[in-house]
JSON list of C-alpha atoms in Angstrom, two decimals:
[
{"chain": "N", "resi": 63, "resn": "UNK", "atom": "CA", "xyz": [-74.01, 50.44, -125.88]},
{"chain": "N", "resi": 64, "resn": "UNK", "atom": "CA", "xyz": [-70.87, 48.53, -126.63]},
{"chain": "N", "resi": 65, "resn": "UNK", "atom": "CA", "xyz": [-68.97, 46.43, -129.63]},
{"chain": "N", "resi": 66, "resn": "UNK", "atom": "CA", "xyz": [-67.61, 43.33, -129.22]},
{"chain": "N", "resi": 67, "resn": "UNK", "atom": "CA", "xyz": [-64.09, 43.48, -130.69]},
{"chain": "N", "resi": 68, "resn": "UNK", "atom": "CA", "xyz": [-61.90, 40.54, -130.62]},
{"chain": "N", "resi": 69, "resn": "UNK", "atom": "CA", "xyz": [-63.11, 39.22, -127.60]},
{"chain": "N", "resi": 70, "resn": "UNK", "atom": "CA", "xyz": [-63.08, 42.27, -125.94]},
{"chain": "N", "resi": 71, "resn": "UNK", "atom": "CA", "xyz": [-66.22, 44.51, -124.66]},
{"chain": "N", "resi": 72, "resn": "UNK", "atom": "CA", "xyz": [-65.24, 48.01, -125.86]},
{"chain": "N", "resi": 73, "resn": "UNK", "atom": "CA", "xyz": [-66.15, 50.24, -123.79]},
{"chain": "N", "resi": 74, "resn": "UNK", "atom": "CA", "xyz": [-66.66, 54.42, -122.65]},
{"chain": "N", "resi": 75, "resn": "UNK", "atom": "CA", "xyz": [-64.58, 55.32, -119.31]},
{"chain": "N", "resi": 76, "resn": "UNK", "atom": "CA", "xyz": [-66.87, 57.53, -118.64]},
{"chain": "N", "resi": 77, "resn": "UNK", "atom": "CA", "xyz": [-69.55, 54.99, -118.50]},
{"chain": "N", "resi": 78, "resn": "UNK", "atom": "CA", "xyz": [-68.07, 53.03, -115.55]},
{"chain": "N", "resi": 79, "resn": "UNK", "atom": "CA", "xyz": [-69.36, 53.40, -112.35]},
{"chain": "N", "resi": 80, "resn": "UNK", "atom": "CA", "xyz": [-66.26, 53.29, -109.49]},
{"chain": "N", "resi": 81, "resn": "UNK", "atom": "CA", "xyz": [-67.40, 52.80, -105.79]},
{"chain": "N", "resi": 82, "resn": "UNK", "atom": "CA", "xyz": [-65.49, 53.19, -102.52]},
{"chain": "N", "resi": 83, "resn": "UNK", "atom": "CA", "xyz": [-67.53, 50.30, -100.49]},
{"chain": "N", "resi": 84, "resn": "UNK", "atom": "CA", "xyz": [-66.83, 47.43, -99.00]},
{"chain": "N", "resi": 85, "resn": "UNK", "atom": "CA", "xyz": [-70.78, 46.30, -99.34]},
{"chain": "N", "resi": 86, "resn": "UNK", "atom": "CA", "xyz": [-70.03, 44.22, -102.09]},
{"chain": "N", "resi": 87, "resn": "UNK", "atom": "CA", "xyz": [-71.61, 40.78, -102.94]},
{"chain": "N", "resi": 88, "resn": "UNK", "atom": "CA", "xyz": [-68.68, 38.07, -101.97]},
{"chain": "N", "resi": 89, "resn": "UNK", "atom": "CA", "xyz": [-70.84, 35.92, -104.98]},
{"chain": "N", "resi": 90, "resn": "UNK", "atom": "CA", "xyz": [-70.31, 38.64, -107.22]},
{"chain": "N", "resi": 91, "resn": "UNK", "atom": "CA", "xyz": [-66.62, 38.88, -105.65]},
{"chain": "N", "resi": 92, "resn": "UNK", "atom": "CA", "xyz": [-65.90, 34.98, -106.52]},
{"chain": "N", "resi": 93, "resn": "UNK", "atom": "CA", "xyz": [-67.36, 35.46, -109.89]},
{"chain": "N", "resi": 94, "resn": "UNK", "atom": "CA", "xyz": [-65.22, 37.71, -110.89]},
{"chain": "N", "resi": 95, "resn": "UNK", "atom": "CA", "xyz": [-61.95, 35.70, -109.40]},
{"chain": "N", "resi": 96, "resn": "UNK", "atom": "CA", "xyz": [-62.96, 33.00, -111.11]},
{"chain": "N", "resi": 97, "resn": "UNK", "atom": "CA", "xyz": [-63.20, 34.85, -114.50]},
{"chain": "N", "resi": 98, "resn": "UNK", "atom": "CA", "xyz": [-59.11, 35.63, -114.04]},
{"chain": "N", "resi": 99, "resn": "UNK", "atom": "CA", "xyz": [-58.59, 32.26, -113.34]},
{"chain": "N", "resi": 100, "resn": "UNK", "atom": "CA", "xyz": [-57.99, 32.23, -109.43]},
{"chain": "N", "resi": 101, "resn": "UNK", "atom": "CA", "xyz": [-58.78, 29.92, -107.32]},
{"chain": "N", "resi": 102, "resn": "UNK", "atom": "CA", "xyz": [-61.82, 29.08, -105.72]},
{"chain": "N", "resi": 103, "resn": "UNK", "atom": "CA", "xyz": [-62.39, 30.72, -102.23]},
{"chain": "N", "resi": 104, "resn": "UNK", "atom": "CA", "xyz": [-64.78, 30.39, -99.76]},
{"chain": "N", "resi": 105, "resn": "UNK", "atom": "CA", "xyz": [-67.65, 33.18, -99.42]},
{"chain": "N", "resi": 106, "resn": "UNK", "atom": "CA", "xyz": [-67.20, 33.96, -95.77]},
{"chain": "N", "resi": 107, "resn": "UNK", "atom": "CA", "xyz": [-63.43, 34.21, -96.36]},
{"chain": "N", "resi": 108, "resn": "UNK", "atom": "CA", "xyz": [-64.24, 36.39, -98.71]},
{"chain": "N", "resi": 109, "resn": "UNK", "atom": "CA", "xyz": [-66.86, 38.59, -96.85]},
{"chain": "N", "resi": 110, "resn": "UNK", "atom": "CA", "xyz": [-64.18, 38.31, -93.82]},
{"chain": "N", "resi": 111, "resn": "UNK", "atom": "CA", "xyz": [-61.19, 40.06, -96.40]},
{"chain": "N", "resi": 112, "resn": "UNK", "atom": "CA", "xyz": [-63.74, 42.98, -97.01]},
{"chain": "N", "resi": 113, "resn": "UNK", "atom": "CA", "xyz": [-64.83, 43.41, -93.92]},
{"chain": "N", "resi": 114, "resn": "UNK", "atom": "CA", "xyz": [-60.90, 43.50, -92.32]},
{"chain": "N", "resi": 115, "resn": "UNK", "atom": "CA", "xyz": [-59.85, 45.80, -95.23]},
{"chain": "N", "resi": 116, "resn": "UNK", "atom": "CA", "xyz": [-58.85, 49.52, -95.04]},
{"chain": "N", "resi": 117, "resn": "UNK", "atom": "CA", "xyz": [-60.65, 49.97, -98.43]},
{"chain": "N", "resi": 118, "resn": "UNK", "atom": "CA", "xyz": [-62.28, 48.26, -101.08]},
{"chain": "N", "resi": 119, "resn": "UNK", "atom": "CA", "xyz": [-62.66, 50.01, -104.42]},
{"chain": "N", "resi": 120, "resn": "UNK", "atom": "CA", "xyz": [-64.71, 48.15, -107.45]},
{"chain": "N", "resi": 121, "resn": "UNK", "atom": "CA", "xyz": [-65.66, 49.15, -110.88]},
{"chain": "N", "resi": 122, "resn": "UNK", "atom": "CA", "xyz": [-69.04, 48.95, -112.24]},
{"chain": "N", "resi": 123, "resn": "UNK", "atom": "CA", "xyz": [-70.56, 48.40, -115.85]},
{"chain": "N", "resi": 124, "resn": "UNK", "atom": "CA", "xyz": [-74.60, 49.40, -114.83]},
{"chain": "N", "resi": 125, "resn": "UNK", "atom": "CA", "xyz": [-75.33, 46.89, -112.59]},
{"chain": "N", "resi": 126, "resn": "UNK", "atom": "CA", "xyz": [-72.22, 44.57, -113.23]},
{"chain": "N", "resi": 127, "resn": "UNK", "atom": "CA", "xyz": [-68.78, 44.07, -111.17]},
{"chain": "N", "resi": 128, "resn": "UNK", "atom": "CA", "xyz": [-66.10, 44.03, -113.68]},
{"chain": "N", "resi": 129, "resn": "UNK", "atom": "CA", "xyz": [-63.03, 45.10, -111.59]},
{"chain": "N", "resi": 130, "resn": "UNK", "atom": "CA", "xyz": [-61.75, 45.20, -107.96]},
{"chain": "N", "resi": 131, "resn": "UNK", "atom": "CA", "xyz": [-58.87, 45.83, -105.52]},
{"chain": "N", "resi": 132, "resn": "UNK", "atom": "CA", "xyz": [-58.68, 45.94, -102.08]},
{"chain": "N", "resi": 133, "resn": "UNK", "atom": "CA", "xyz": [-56.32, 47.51, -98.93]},
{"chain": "N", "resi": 134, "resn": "UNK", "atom": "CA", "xyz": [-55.05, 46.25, -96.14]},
{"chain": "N", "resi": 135, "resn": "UNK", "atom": "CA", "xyz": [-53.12, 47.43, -93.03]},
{"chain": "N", "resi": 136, "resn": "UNK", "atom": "CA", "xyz": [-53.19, 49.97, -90.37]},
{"chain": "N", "resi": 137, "resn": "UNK", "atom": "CA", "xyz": [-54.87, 52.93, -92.48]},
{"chain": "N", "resi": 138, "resn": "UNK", "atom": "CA", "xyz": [-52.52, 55.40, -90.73]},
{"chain": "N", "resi": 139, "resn": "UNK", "atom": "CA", "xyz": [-48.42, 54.52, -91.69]},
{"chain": "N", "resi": 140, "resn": "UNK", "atom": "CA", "xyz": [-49.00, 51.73, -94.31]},
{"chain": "N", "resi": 141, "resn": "UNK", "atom": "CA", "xyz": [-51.32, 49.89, -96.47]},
{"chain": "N", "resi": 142, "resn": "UNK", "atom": "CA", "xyz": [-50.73, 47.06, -98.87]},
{"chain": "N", "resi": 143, "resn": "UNK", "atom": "CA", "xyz": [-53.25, 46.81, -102.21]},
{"chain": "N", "resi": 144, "resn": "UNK", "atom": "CA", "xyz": [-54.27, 43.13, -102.80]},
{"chain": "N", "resi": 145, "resn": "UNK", "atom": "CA", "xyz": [-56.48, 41.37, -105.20]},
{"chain": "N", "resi": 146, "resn": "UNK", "atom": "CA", "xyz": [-56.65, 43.84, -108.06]},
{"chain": "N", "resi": 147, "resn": "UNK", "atom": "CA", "xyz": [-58.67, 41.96, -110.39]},
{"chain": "N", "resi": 148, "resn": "UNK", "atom": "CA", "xyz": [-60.81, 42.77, -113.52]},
{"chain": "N", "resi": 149, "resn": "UNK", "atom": "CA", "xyz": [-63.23, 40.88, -115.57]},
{"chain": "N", "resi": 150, "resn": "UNK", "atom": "CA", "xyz": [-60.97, 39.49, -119.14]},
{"chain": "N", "resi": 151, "resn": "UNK", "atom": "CA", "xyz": [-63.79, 40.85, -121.06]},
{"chain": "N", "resi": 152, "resn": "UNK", "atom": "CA", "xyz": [-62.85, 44.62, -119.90]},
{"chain": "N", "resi": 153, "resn": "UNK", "atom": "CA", "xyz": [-58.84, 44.46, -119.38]},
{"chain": "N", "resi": 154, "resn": "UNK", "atom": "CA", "xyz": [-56.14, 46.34, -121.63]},
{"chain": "N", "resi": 155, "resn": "UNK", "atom": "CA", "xyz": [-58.85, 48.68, -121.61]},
{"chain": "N", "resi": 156, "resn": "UNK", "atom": "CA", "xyz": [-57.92, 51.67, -118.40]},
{"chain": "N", "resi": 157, "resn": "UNK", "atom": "CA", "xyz": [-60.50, 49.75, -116.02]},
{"chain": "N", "resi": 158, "resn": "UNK", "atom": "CA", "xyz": [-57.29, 48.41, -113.43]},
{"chain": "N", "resi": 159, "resn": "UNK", "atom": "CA", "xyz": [-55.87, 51.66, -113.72]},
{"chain": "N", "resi": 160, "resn": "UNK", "atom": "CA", "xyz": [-59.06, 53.33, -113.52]},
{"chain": "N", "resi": 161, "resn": "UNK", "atom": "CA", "xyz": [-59.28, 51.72, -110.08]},
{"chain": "N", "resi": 162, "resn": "UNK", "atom": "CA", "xyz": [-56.06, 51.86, -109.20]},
{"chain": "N", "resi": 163, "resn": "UNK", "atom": "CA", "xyz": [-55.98, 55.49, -109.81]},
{"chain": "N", "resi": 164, "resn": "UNK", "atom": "CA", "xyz": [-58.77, 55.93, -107.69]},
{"chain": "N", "resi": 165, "resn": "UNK", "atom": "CA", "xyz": [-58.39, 53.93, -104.83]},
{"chain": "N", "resi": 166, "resn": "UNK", "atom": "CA", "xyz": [-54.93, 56.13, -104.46]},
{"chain": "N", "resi": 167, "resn": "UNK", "atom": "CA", "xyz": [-56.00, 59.11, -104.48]},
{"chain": "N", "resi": 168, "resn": "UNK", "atom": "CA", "xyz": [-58.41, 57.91, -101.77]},
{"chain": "N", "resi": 169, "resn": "UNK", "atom": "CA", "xyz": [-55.51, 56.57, -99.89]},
{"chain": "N", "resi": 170, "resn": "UNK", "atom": "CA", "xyz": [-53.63, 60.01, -100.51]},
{"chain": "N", "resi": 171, "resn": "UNK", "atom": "CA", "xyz": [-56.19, 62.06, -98.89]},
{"chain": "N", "resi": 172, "resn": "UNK", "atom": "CA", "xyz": [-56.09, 60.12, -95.96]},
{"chain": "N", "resi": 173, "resn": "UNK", "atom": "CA", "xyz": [-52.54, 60.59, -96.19]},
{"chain": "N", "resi": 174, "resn": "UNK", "atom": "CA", "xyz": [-51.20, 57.32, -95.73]},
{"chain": "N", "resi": 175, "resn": "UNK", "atom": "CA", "xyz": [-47.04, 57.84, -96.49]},
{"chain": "N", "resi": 176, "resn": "UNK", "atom": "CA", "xyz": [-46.54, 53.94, -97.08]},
{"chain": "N", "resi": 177, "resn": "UNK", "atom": "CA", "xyz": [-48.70, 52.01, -99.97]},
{"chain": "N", "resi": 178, "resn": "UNK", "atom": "CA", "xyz": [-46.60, 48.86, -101.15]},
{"chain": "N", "resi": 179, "resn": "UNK", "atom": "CA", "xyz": [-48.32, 46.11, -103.00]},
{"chain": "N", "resi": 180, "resn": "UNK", "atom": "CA", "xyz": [-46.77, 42.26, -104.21]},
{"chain": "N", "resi": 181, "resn": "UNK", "atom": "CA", "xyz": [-47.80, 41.64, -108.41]},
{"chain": "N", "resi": 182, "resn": "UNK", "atom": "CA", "xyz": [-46.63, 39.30, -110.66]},
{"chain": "N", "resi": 183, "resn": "UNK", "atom": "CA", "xyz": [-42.83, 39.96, -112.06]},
{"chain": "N", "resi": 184, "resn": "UNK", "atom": "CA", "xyz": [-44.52, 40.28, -115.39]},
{"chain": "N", "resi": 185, "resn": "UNK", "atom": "CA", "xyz": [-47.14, 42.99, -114.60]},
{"chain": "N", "resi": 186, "resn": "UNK", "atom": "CA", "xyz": [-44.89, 45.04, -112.71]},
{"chain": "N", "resi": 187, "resn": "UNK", "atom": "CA", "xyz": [-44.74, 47.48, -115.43]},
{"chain": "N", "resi": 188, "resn": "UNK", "atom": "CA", "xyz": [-48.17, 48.11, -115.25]},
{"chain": "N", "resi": 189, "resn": "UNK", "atom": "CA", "xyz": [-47.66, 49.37, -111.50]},
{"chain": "N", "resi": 190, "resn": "UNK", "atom": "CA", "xyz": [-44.71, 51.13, -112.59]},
{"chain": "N", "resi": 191, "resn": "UNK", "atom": "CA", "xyz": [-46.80, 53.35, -114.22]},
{"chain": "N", "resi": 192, "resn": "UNK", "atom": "CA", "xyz": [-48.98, 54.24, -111.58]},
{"chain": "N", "resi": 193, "resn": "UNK", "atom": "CA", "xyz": [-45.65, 55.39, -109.81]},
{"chain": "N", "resi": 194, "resn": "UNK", "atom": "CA", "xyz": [-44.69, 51.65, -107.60]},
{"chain": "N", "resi": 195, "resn": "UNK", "atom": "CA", "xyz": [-40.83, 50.86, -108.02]},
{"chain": "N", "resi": 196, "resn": "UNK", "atom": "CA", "xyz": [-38.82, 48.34, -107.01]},
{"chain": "N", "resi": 197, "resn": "UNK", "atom": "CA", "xyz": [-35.59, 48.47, -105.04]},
{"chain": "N", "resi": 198, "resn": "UNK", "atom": "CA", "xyz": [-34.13, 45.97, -103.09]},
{"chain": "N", "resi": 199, "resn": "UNK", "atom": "CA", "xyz": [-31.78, 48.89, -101.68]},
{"chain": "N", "resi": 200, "resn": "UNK", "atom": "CA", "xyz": [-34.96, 50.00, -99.85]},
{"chain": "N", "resi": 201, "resn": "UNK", "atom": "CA", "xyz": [-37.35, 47.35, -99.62]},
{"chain": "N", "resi": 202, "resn": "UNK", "atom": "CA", "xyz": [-37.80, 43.26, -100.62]},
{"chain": "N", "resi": 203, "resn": "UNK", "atom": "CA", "xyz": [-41.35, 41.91, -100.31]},
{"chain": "N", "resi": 204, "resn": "UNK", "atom": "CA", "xyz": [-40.86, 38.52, -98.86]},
{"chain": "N", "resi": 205, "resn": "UNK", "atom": "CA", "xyz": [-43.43, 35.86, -98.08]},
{"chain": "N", "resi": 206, "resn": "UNK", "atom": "CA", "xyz": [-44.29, 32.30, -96.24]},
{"chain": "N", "resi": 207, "resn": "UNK", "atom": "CA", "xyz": [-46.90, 30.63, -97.09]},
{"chain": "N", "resi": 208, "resn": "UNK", "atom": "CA", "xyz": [-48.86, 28.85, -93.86]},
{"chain": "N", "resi": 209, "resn": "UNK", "atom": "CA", "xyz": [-47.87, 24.85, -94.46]},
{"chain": "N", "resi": 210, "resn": "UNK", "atom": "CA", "xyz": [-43.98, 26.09, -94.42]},
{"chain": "N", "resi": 211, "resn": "UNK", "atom": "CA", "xyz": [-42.08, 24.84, -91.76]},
{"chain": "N", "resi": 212, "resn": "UNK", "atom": "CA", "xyz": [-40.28, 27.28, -89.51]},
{"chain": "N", "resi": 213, "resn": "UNK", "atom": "CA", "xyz": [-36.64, 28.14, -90.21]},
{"chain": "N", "resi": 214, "resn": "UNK", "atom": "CA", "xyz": [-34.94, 29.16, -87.27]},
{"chain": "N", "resi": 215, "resn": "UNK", "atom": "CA", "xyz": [-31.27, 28.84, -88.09]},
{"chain": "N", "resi": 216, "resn": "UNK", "atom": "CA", "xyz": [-30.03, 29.32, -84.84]},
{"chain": "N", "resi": 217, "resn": "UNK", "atom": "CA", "xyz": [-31.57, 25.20, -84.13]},
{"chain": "N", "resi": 218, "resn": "UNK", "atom": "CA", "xyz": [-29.63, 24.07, -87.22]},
{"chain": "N", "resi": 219, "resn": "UNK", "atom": "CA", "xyz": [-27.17, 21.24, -86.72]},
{"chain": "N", "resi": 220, "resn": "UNK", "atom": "CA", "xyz": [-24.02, 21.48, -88.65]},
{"chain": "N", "resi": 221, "resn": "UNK", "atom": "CA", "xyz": [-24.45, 19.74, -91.70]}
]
């Protein structure tokens, strides 16, 4: 049972169903990408990110995805959390941190010293509150995207 309320599906915590499995419909998966306004991807790229990730933890409403993130990386000194994503309908609501929450303490008991994840400068406070910093003393997340050309600054003319 559940009100509508501005736009928003209120809902009961308790009521939502988190799984640790990364048997998870990529057409369910792309649905719910869509619905925060990502991209389109392509199903077996997304059946190929589950199946190379450390963990994949998703939030359920009865039968219905609503929220997902996923973690990459060696599963023994680091992981990184990707694609934390839930359905507009049940956000500002505890379901990310629900997951979030969850999908640490899994990574905890395995105990993985190193989770680092990349977010958007204006969510970081959100992650800040799930105990992520950031400190470029210590760390700076970098990136290159794949149609980049190579820098190698040693092969640079003087200009």
């Amino acid at each position: 049972m559940f009100k509508i309320i501005s736009g928003k599906k209120q809902i009961d915590l308790n009521n939502i169903t988190i799984k640790h499995d990364k048997d998870v419909s990529p057409d369910l998966i792309q649905d719910l990408y869509l619905s925060v306004g990502w991209q389109y991807r392509d199903i077996q790229d997304i059946r190929g990110s589950l199946d190379n990730s450390v963990l994949v933890t998703t939030a359920w409403d009865e039968e219905k995805l609503i929220g997902i993130a996923r973690a990459t990386g060696d599963g023994i000194f680091s992981v990184t959390i990707w694609d934390v994503a839930v359905k507009p309908i049940y956000q500002k609501q505890g379901v990310g941190k629900l997951i979030l929450k969850s999908m640490l303490t899994k990574l905890d008991d395995c105990g993985i010293p190193l989770i680092t994840l990349y977010v958007e400068w204006a969510k970081k406070d959100f992650y800040s509150k799930l105990g992520f910093e950031t400190n470029i003393n210590k760390v700076v997340g970098m990136y290159r995207y794949k149609n980049e050309p190579f820098r190698d600054k040693r092969n640079r003319r003087n200009e």
